[in-house]
Amino acid sequence: MYSTRLSSPPTPVVDVHTHVYFPRYAAELRARSSAPRILTRAGANGKPEERLLILDGEPGSGRPVGPQYWNREEKLEFMKRHHIHVSFVSSANPWLDFLPAERASTLAQALNNDLEEYCASSPEVDGFPGLRSLYGFGLLPLVPHVPISSVIQAIEHIKTLPHVSGVIMGTKGVGDGLDDEALEPVWKAIESAGLVVFVHPHYGVDGQAFGTKPNGHVLPLALGFPFETTIAITRLILAGVLDRLPNLRLLLAHSGGALSQLSSRIASCIAHDPVVAKRLEHDARYYLGRLYFDAVAYGPEELAFVSETIGRAESYSAAGGSYNADAGSTRMLFGTDHPFFPPLEASQKWQSVEDNMRAIRDVRSWNESAQADALGLNALRLFNLKY
């Protein structure tokens, strides 16, 4: 088993899945009386405590929220504690989904400017000249009734921000999902701009399936979020978006949910359904080799499975191809999901982060070079950063 740490020369560790709520956004949430909102209530010690409620009916009246969500120094201290050199920061869900179109467009521009300042003024990375500590994924005003021209304007604005290298996107698009034909100009503009799309869930699946027993956030987060992503990307593939836009770069949160595990079943269902059997240029399994996956899966066996499905992707190309054992590790990227999943008790290091780092180092088929790729070098290549 490969479990040794990286040898010299050192390579950077890059976190592509880490979130922030800027003060401007937090103020928007505090002003609301329904989810999503930040509310104040008495904490366990009797003192006022702010809590983040992102969905109606969320267990436990949401979760505690504080400076770790918006204070840059806390983000940098977290990175230092876990030996993370660079973070690609994104606004956490629910982004702008709850706003009317005009307000969403105005706030997107302001928050993208906040993001550029947050990143541009971050410290340079010791030992890696030319790299800053922070870069970012911008926001698009993807809400119902928004003029698509406003979304295109936001993409053009993000292109001008030197430290913003992509956009984070939920699964609803402008209301009808990522396979909505209305998004075609958006996908084209993103591809043309060379931006990376970080696809992240928020709504999960029908909560009735989780029953009534008090299981906290476990079922919505462990199952609802990944299944939401799985459905959204399958719909995107079925719509032919990846056929029409071969240079569109998508990075999937939580290792793509269950997409890898279900990819052969998806392909079989397509092959046996006359509605879609001849729609795509390739077998559905081919498209997994076109995607990027964060490595927020917490276990080496799970990462290995995703890696294998990426490695076999070319063998399902219509033009013919073969299995590539090295391909998987080149499309998987370390992430932490900070500031979510903190330790339940005071601890210097976060178990969730340590688990993800250890998982990368313990994938049996990955040598030290593959580990270095997943821990940081893949991200630098994806975002065209050099040191």
Short mmCIF file of C-alpha atoms in Angstrom, two decimals:
data_model
loop_
_atom_site.label_atom_id
_atom_site.label_comp_id
_atom_site.label_asym_id
_atom_site.label_seq_id
_atom_site.Cartn_x
_atom_site.Cartn_y
_atom_site.Cartn_z
CA MET A 1 0.00 0.00 0.00
CA TYR A 2 1.31 3.45 -0.87
CA SER A 3 1.15 5.42 2.36
CA THR A 4 4.43 7.35 2.40
CA ARG A 5 4.42 11.12 2.43
CA LEU A 6 5.57 13.08 -0.58
CA SER A 7 9.32 13.28 -1.03
CA SER A 8 11.34 16.30 -2.13
CA PRO A 9 11.10 18.45 -4.11
CA PRO A 10 7.98 19.61 -2.24
CA THR A 11 4.71 20.04 -4.07
CA PRO A 12 1.87 22.30 -3.00
CA VAL A 13 -1.34 21.09 -1.40
CA VAL A 14 -4.34 22.79 -3.03
CA ASP A 15 -7.88 22.77 -1.65
CA VAL A 16 -10.52 23.19 -4.39
CA HIS A 17 -13.56 22.75 -2.13
CA THR A 18 -13.63 25.39 0.59
CA HIS A 19 -16.38 27.90 1.24
CA VAL A 20 -16.96 31.43 2.46
CA TYR A 21 -19.87 33.72 3.24
CA PHE A 22 -18.68 37.28 2.69
CA PRO A 23 -19.98 39.89 5.18
CA ARG A 24 -22.15 41.37 2.43
CA TYR A 25 -23.81 38.00 1.89
CA ALA A 26 -24.16 37.28 5.61
CA ALA A 27 -25.94 40.62 6.01
CA GLU A 28 -28.37 39.56 3.27
CA LEU A 29 -29.14 36.38 5.19
CA ARG A 30 -29.57 38.19 8.53
CA ALA A 31 -32.18 40.46 6.97
CA ARG A 32 -34.41 37.51 6.05
CA SER A 33 -37.23 35.97 8.10
CA SER A 34 -37.34 32.63 6.27
CA ALA A 35 -34.74 30.15 5.03
CA PRO A 36 -32.10 30.71 3.92
CA ARG A 37 -31.29 32.97 6.83
CA ILE A 38 -28.96 33.64 9.73
CA LEU A 39 -30.92 33.90 12.96
CA THR A 40 -29.95 34.58 16.57
CA ARG A 41 -31.07 32.42 19.46
CA ALA A 42 -29.83 31.47 22.91
CA GLY A 43 -27.00 28.95 22.79
CA ALA A 44 -26.32 26.06 25.16
CA ASN A 45 -24.53 28.47 27.51
CA GLY A 46 -27.45 30.88 27.50
CA LYS A 47 -25.58 33.46 25.45
CA PRO A 48 -26.83 34.68 22.03
CA GLU A 49 -25.69 32.45 19.18
CA GLU A 50 -26.03 32.93 15.43
CA ARG A 51 -27.23 29.93 13.46
CA LEU A 52 -27.34 29.28 9.73
CA LEU A 53 -30.57 27.84 8.38
CA ILE A 54 -30.20 27.07 4.68
CA LEU A 55 -33.37 25.01 4.12
CA ASP A 56 -36.81 24.98 5.71
CA GLY A 57 -37.16 22.08 8.10
CA GLU A 58 -33.42 21.72 8.58
CA PRO A 59 -32.59 19.58 11.64
CA GLY A 60 -31.67 21.33 14.87
CA SER A 61 -32.55 24.83 13.68
CA GLY A 62 -29.55 24.84 11.40
CA ARG A 63 -25.93 24.97 12.50
CA PRO A 64 -23.75 27.45 14.41
CA VAL A 65 -22.22 30.14 12.20
CA GLY A 66 -19.47 32.56 13.06
CA PRO A 67 -16.23 34.19 11.92
CA GLN A 68 -14.94 30.93 10.42
CA TYR A 69 -17.47 31.54 7.63
CA TRP A 70 -16.22 35.01 6.63
CA ASN A 71 -12.97 35.90 8.41
CA ARG A 72 -10.01 35.46 6.08
CA GLU A 73 -7.52 35.13 8.91
CA GLU A 74 -9.42 32.13 10.24
CA LYS A 75 -9.34 30.57 6.75
CA LEU A 76 -5.60 31.13 6.50
CA GLU A 77 -5.00 29.76 10.00
CA PHE A 78 -7.01 26.64 9.11
CA MET A 79 -4.87 26.21 6.00
CA LYS A 80 -1.65 26.63 7.96
CA ARG A 81 -2.77 24.10 10.58
CA HIS A 82 -3.43 21.48 7.91
CA HIS A 83 -0.44 22.29 5.66
CA ILE A 84 -2.62 23.54 2.81
CA HIS A 85 -0.79 26.00 0.59
CA VAL A 86 -3.52 27.26 -1.75
CA SER A 87 -7.31 27.33 -1.51
CA PHE A 88 -9.88 27.94 -4.25
CA VAL A 89 -12.67 29.61 -2.31
CA SER A 90 -16.33 29.55 -3.33
CA SER A 91 -19.47 31.04 -1.86
CA ALA A 92 -21.38 28.37 0.01
CA ASN A 93 -24.87 27.33 -0.95
CA PRO A 94 -27.59 28.51 -1.50
CA TRP A 95 -25.71 31.22 -3.43
CA LEU A 96 -28.25 33.63 -4.97
CA ASP A 97 -31.04 31.13 -5.59
CA PHE A 98 -33.52 32.82 -3.27
CA LEU A 99 -33.27 36.33 -4.73
CA PRO A 100 -35.27 38.08 -7.45
CA ALA A 101 -33.41 38.41 -10.74
CA GLU A 102 -32.44 42.08 -10.48
CA ARG A 103 -31.10 41.77 -6.94
CA ALA A 104 -29.25 38.56 -7.82
CA SER A 105 -27.47 40.30 -10.71
CA THR A 106 -26.47 43.28 -8.57
CA LEU A 107 -25.29 41.15 -5.67
CA ALA A 108 -23.36 38.77 -7.94
CA GLN A 109 -21.24 41.62 -9.25
CA ALA A 110 -20.58 42.98 -5.76
CA LEU A 111 -19.70 39.56 -4.34
CA ASN A 112 -17.40 38.77 -7.25
CA ASN A 113 -15.57 42.03 -6.58
CA ASP A 114 -15.38 41.08 -2.89
CA LEU A 115 -13.93 37.71 -3.91
CA GLU A 116 -11.26 39.30 -6.09
CA GLU A 117 -10.16 41.59 -3.25
CA TYR A 118 -10.22 38.71 -0.75
CA CYS A 119 -7.91 36.67 -2.99
CA ALA A 120 -5.72 39.36 -4.55
CA SER A 121 -4.65 40.69 -1.16
CA SER A 122 -3.98 37.24 0.31
CA PRO A 123 -0.36 36.42 1.17
CA GLU A 124 1.99 34.74 -1.26
CA VAL A 125 2.79 31.10 -0.53
CA ASP A 126 6.10 30.44 1.19
CA GLY A 127 8.29 28.22 -0.94
CA PHE A 128 6.15 28.56 -4.04
CA PRO A 129 6.88 31.94 -5.63
CA GLY A 130 4.17 33.26 -7.89
CA LEU A 131 1.31 31.56 -6.01
CA ARG A 132 -1.13 33.38 -3.74
CA SER A 133 -2.79 31.64 -0.86
CA LEU A 134 -6.30 32.24 -2.19
CA TYR A 135 -8.07 32.10 -5.53
CA GLY A 136 -11.78 31.85 -6.18
CA PHE A 137 -14.89 30.64 -7.97
CA GLY A 138 -17.26 33.48 -8.82
CA LEU A 139 -21.05 33.63 -8.69
CA LEU A 140 -23.55 33.86 -11.52
CA PRO A 141 -27.10 35.24 -11.08
CA LEU A 142 -28.72 31.92 -11.94
CA VAL A 143 -32.28 32.47 -10.79
CA PRO A 144 -35.69 32.16 -12.45
CA HIS A 145 -36.66 34.96 -14.84
CA VAL A 146 -33.13 36.37 -15.07
CA PRO A 147 -32.28 37.62 -18.56
CA ILE A 148 -29.63 35.30 -19.97
CA SER A 149 -27.83 38.44 -21.11
CA SER A 150 -27.32 39.32 -17.41
CA VAL A 151 -25.70 35.92 -16.79
CA ILE A 152 -23.42 36.45 -19.80
CA GLN A 153 -22.48 39.89 -18.45
CA ALA A 154 -21.51 38.28 -15.14
CA ILE A 155 -19.27 35.81 -16.99
CA GLU A 156 -17.63 38.68 -18.87
CA HIS A 157 -17.07 40.48 -15.56
CA ILE A 158 -15.49 37.40 -13.96
CA LYS A 159 -13.12 37.11 -16.92
CA THR A 160 -11.62 40.48 -15.89
CA LEU A 161 -10.85 39.35 -12.33
CA PRO A 162 -7.30 37.95 -12.24
CA HIS A 163 -7.73 35.77 -9.17
CA VAL A 164 -11.15 34.31 -10.02
CA SER A 165 -10.67 31.23 -12.18
CA GLY A 166 -14.12 29.71 -12.38
CA VAL A 167 -17.73 29.78 -11.19
CA ILE A 168 -19.63 27.75 -8.65
CA MET A 169 -23.01 26.53 -9.82
CA GLY A 170 -25.89 24.72 -8.18
CA THR A 171 -28.05 22.18 -9.96
CA LYS A 172 -31.17 24.27 -10.66
CA GLY A 173 -29.77 26.55 -13.36
CA VAL A 174 -32.37 29.23 -13.98
CA GLY A 175 -35.11 26.98 -12.64
CA ASP A 176 -35.25 23.91 -14.87
CA GLY A 177 -31.91 22.23 -14.18
CA LEU A 178 -28.56 22.12 -15.92
CA ASP A 179 -30.02 20.46 -19.04
CA ASP A 180 -32.28 23.46 -19.68
CA GLU A 181 -31.90 24.68 -23.27
CA ALA A 182 -31.97 28.25 -21.95
CA LEU A 183 -28.50 27.62 -20.49
CA GLU A 184 -26.90 26.78 -23.84
CA PRO A 185 -25.54 30.35 -24.32
CA VAL A 186 -24.27 30.27 -20.74
CA TRP A 187 -22.35 27.04 -21.25
CA LYS A 188 -20.90 28.40 -24.49
CA ALA A 189 -19.82 31.63 -22.80
CA ILE A 190 -18.20 29.73 -19.93
CA GLU A 191 -16.34 27.45 -22.34
CA SER A 192 -15.20 30.43 -24.40
CA ALA A 193 -14.01 32.25 -21.27
CA GLY A 194 -11.99 29.22 -20.17
CA LEU A 195 -13.63 29.15 -16.75
CA VAL A 196 -13.98 26.02 -14.64
CA VAL A 197 -17.49 25.21 -13.37
CA PHE A 198 -17.63 23.81 -9.84
CA VAL A 199 -20.96 21.95 -9.66
CA HIS A 200 -22.22 21.76 -6.08
CA PRO A 201 -25.52 20.48 -4.62
CA HIS A 202 -27.88 22.26 -2.25
CA TYR A 203 -31.42 20.85 -2.38
CA GLY A 204 -30.77 17.14 -2.04
CA VAL A 205 -33.61 14.76 -2.83
CA ASP A 206 -37.15 14.39 -1.48
CA GLY A 207 -36.74 14.55 2.28
CA GLN A 208 -39.70 12.23 2.86
CA ALA A 209 -37.42 9.36 1.90
CA PHE A 210 -35.37 10.03 5.04
CA GLY A 211 -38.22 9.20 7.41
CA THR A 212 -39.06 10.85 10.70
CA LYS A 213 -36.40 9.55 13.09
CA PRO A 214 -33.97 12.20 14.37
CA ASN A 215 -30.78 11.49 12.41
CA GLY A 216 -29.46 15.04 12.33
CA HIS A 217 -27.92 16.09 9.01
CA VAL A 218 -26.57 12.62 8.16
CA LEU A 219 -29.07 11.50 5.51
CA PRO A 220 -29.43 14.86 3.68
CA LEU A 221 -25.66 15.40 3.55
CA ALA A 222 -24.40 11.84 3.07
CA LEU A 223 -27.09 10.78 0.58
CA GLY A 224 -29.22 13.74 -0.52
CA PHE A 225 -26.36 15.94 -1.71
CA PRO A 226 -24.52 13.22 -3.69
CA PHE A 227 -27.71 11.95 -5.33
CA GLU A 228 -28.63 15.51 -6.33
CA THR A 229 -25.29 15.86 -8.11
CA THR A 230 -25.63 12.42 -9.73
CA ILE A 231 -29.01 13.29 -11.20
CA ALA A 232 -27.95 16.75 -12.36
CA ILE A 233 -24.85 15.54 -14.23
CA THR A 234 -26.66 12.57 -15.75
CA ARG A 235 -29.26 14.99 -17.12
CA LEU A 236 -26.45 17.18 -18.47
CA ILE A 237 -24.87 14.21 -20.24
CA LEU A 238 -28.22 13.08 -21.65
CA ALA A 239 -28.83 16.57 -23.01
CA GLY A 240 -25.66 16.29 -25.11
CA VAL A 241 -24.00 19.33 -23.55
CA LEU A 242 -20.62 17.58 -23.35
CA ASP A 243 -20.91 16.51 -26.99
CA ARG A 244 -21.59 20.06 -28.18
CA LEU A 245 -19.01 21.70 -25.91
CA PRO A 246 -15.94 19.46 -25.80
CA ASN A 247 -13.81 22.04 -23.98
CA LEU A 248 -16.26 22.73 -21.15
CA ARG A 249 -14.55 21.90 -17.85
CA LEU A 250 -16.74 20.69 -14.99
CA LEU A 251 -15.49 19.91 -11.48
CA LEU A 252 -17.96 17.84 -9.45
CA ALA A 253 -18.34 18.17 -5.69
CA HIS A 254 -18.16 15.16 -3.36
CA SER A 255 -16.41 13.02 -5.97
CA GLY A 256 -19.40 13.25 -8.29
CA GLY A 257 -21.83 11.63 -5.88
CA ALA A 258 -22.86 8.18 -7.11
CA LEU A 259 -22.13 8.91 -10.77
CA SER A 260 -19.18 6.51 -11.01
CA GLN A 261 -20.94 3.72 -9.15
CA LEU A 262 -24.03 3.98 -11.36
CA SER A 263 -22.36 4.82 -14.67
CA SER A 264 -22.68 1.33 -16.18
CA ARG A 265 -26.31 1.11 -15.11
CA ILE A 266 -26.93 4.51 -16.69
CA ALA A 267 -25.25 3.36 -19.90
CA SER A 268 -27.34 0.18 -20.00
CA CYS A 269 -30.58 2.07 -19.46
CA ILE A 270 -29.68 4.44 -22.28
CA ALA A 271 -28.85 1.57 -24.64
CA HIS A 272 -32.21 -0.06 -24.00
CA ASP A 273 -34.41 3.02 -24.24
CA PRO A 274 -35.49 4.06 -27.77
CA VAL A 275 -36.06 7.65 -26.61
CA VAL A 276 -32.35 8.20 -25.92
CA ALA A 277 -30.49 5.20 -27.37
CA LYS A 278 -29.05 7.08 -30.35
CA ARG A 279 -28.89 10.57 -28.82
CA LEU A 280 -25.29 10.68 -27.61
CA GLU A 281 -22.06 10.45 -29.59
CA HIS A 282 -20.50 8.04 -27.10
CA ASP A 283 -21.39 5.47 -24.48
CA ALA A 284 -22.33 7.32 -21.26
CA ARG A 285 -19.28 5.91 -19.46
CA TYR A 286 -17.00 7.83 -21.81
CA TYR A 287 -18.08 11.18 -20.37
CA LEU A 288 -16.66 10.44 -16.93
CA GLY A 289 -13.24 10.89 -18.49
CA ARG A 290 -14.28 14.41 -19.50
CA LEU A 291 -15.09 15.46 -15.94
CA TYR A 292 -13.03 16.47 -12.91
CA PHE A 293 -13.87 15.23 -9.42
CA ASP A 294 -12.97 16.62 -6.05
CA ALA A 295 -11.58 14.00 -3.67
CA VAL A 296 -14.02 14.73 -0.84
CA ALA A 297 -14.95 11.07 -0.37
CA TYR A 298 -13.12 10.31 2.92
CA GLY A 299 -11.87 6.86 1.95
CA PRO A 300 -9.20 5.43 -0.39
CA GLU A 301 -11.43 2.68 -1.77
CA GLU A 302 -14.04 5.22 -2.85
CA LEU A 303 -11.39 7.35 -4.57
CA ALA A 304 -9.95 4.26 -6.25
CA PHE A 305 -13.35 3.36 -7.69
CA VAL A 306 -13.83 6.82 -9.19
CA SER A 307 -10.28 6.67 -10.52
CA GLU A 308 -10.98 3.33 -12.21
CA THR A 309 -14.09 4.64 -13.96
CA ILE A 310 -12.10 7.59 -15.27
CA GLY A 311 -9.33 5.26 -16.41
CA ARG A 312 -11.69 3.12 -18.48
CA ALA A 313 -13.53 6.08 -20.05
CA GLU A 314 -11.61 6.15 -23.34
CA SER A 315 -12.47 2.51 -23.96
CA TYR A 316 -16.08 3.65 -24.37
CA SER A 317 -15.30 6.30 -26.97
CA ALA A 318 -17.10 5.88 -30.28
CA ALA A 319 -13.71 6.21 -31.96
CA GLY A 320 -12.27 3.39 -29.90
CA GLY A 321 -9.73 3.61 -27.12
CA SER A 322 -8.18 1.69 -24.29
CA TYR A 323 -7.98 1.66 -20.51
CA ASN A 324 -5.50 4.14 -19.04
CA ALA A 325 -4.52 3.29 -15.48
CA ASP A 326 -2.90 6.70 -14.95
CA ALA A 327 -5.84 8.81 -16.12
CA GLY A 328 -7.88 8.67 -12.93
CA SER A 329 -5.39 10.36 -10.65
CA THR A 330 -5.03 13.25 -13.11
CA ARG A 331 -8.69 14.29 -12.75
CA MET A 332 -9.16 14.12 -8.99
CA LEU A 333 -8.45 17.10 -6.72
CA PHE A 334 -8.10 17.45 -2.97
CA GLY A 335 -10.80 19.34 -1.05
CA THR A 336 -11.83 19.97 2.56
CA ASP A 337 -15.38 21.42 2.54
CA HIS A 338 -14.23 23.94 5.16
CA PRO A 339 -15.82 25.47 7.26
CA PHE A 340 -18.34 22.64 7.31
CA PHE A 341 -17.73 19.37 9.20
CA PRO A 342 -15.75 20.86 12.11
CA PRO A 343 -14.68 18.56 14.95
CA LEU A 344 -17.37 18.10 17.60
CA GLU A 345 -14.89 18.91 20.34
CA ALA A 346 -12.00 21.36 20.46
CA SER A 347 -9.22 19.91 18.34
CA GLN A 348 -6.21 21.32 16.60
CA LYS A 349 -6.91 19.39 13.40
CA TRP A 350 -10.16 18.44 11.68
CA GLN A 351 -10.83 14.72 11.23
CA SER A 352 -12.71 15.37 7.99
CA VAL A 353 -9.63 17.02 6.48
CA GLU A 354 -7.21 14.42 7.79
CA ASP A 355 -9.44 11.65 6.40
CA ASN A 356 -9.40 13.18 2.93
CA MET A 357 -5.62 13.65 2.94
CA ARG A 358 -5.06 10.12 4.20
CA ALA A 359 -7.45 8.70 1.62
CA ILE A 360 -5.40 10.18 -1.22
CA ARG A 361 -2.17 8.79 0.23
CA ASP A 362 -3.68 5.34 0.74
CA VAL A 363 -5.17 4.65 -2.71
CA ARG A 364 -3.31 1.42 -3.49
CA SER A 365 -2.96 2.04 -7.21
CA TRP A 366 -1.53 5.56 -6.80
CA ASN A 367 2.21 6.07 -6.48
CA GLU A 368 3.77 9.21 -4.99
CA SER A 369 3.46 11.07 -8.29
CA ALA A 370 -0.27 10.32 -8.48
CA GLN A 371 -0.70 11.43 -4.86
CA ALA A 372 1.05 14.72 -5.64
CA ASP A 373 -1.25 15.21 -8.62
CA ALA A 374 -4.41 14.74 -6.56
CA LEU A 375 -3.15 16.76 -3.60
CA GLY A 376 -2.30 19.83 -5.64
CA LEU A 377 -0.69 19.59 -9.06
CA ASN A 378 -3.94 18.72 -10.86
CA ALA A 379 -5.51 21.91 -9.51
CA LEU A 380 -2.61 24.05 -10.65
CA ARG A 381 -2.87 22.56 -14.14
CA LEU A 382 -6.65 22.90 -14.27
CA PHE A 383 -6.45 26.58 -13.35
CA ASN A 384 -3.25 27.22 -15.30
CA LEU A 385 -1.20 28.35 -12.31
CA LYS A 386 2.56 28.01 -12.23
CA TYR A 387 5.27 28.44 -9.62
#
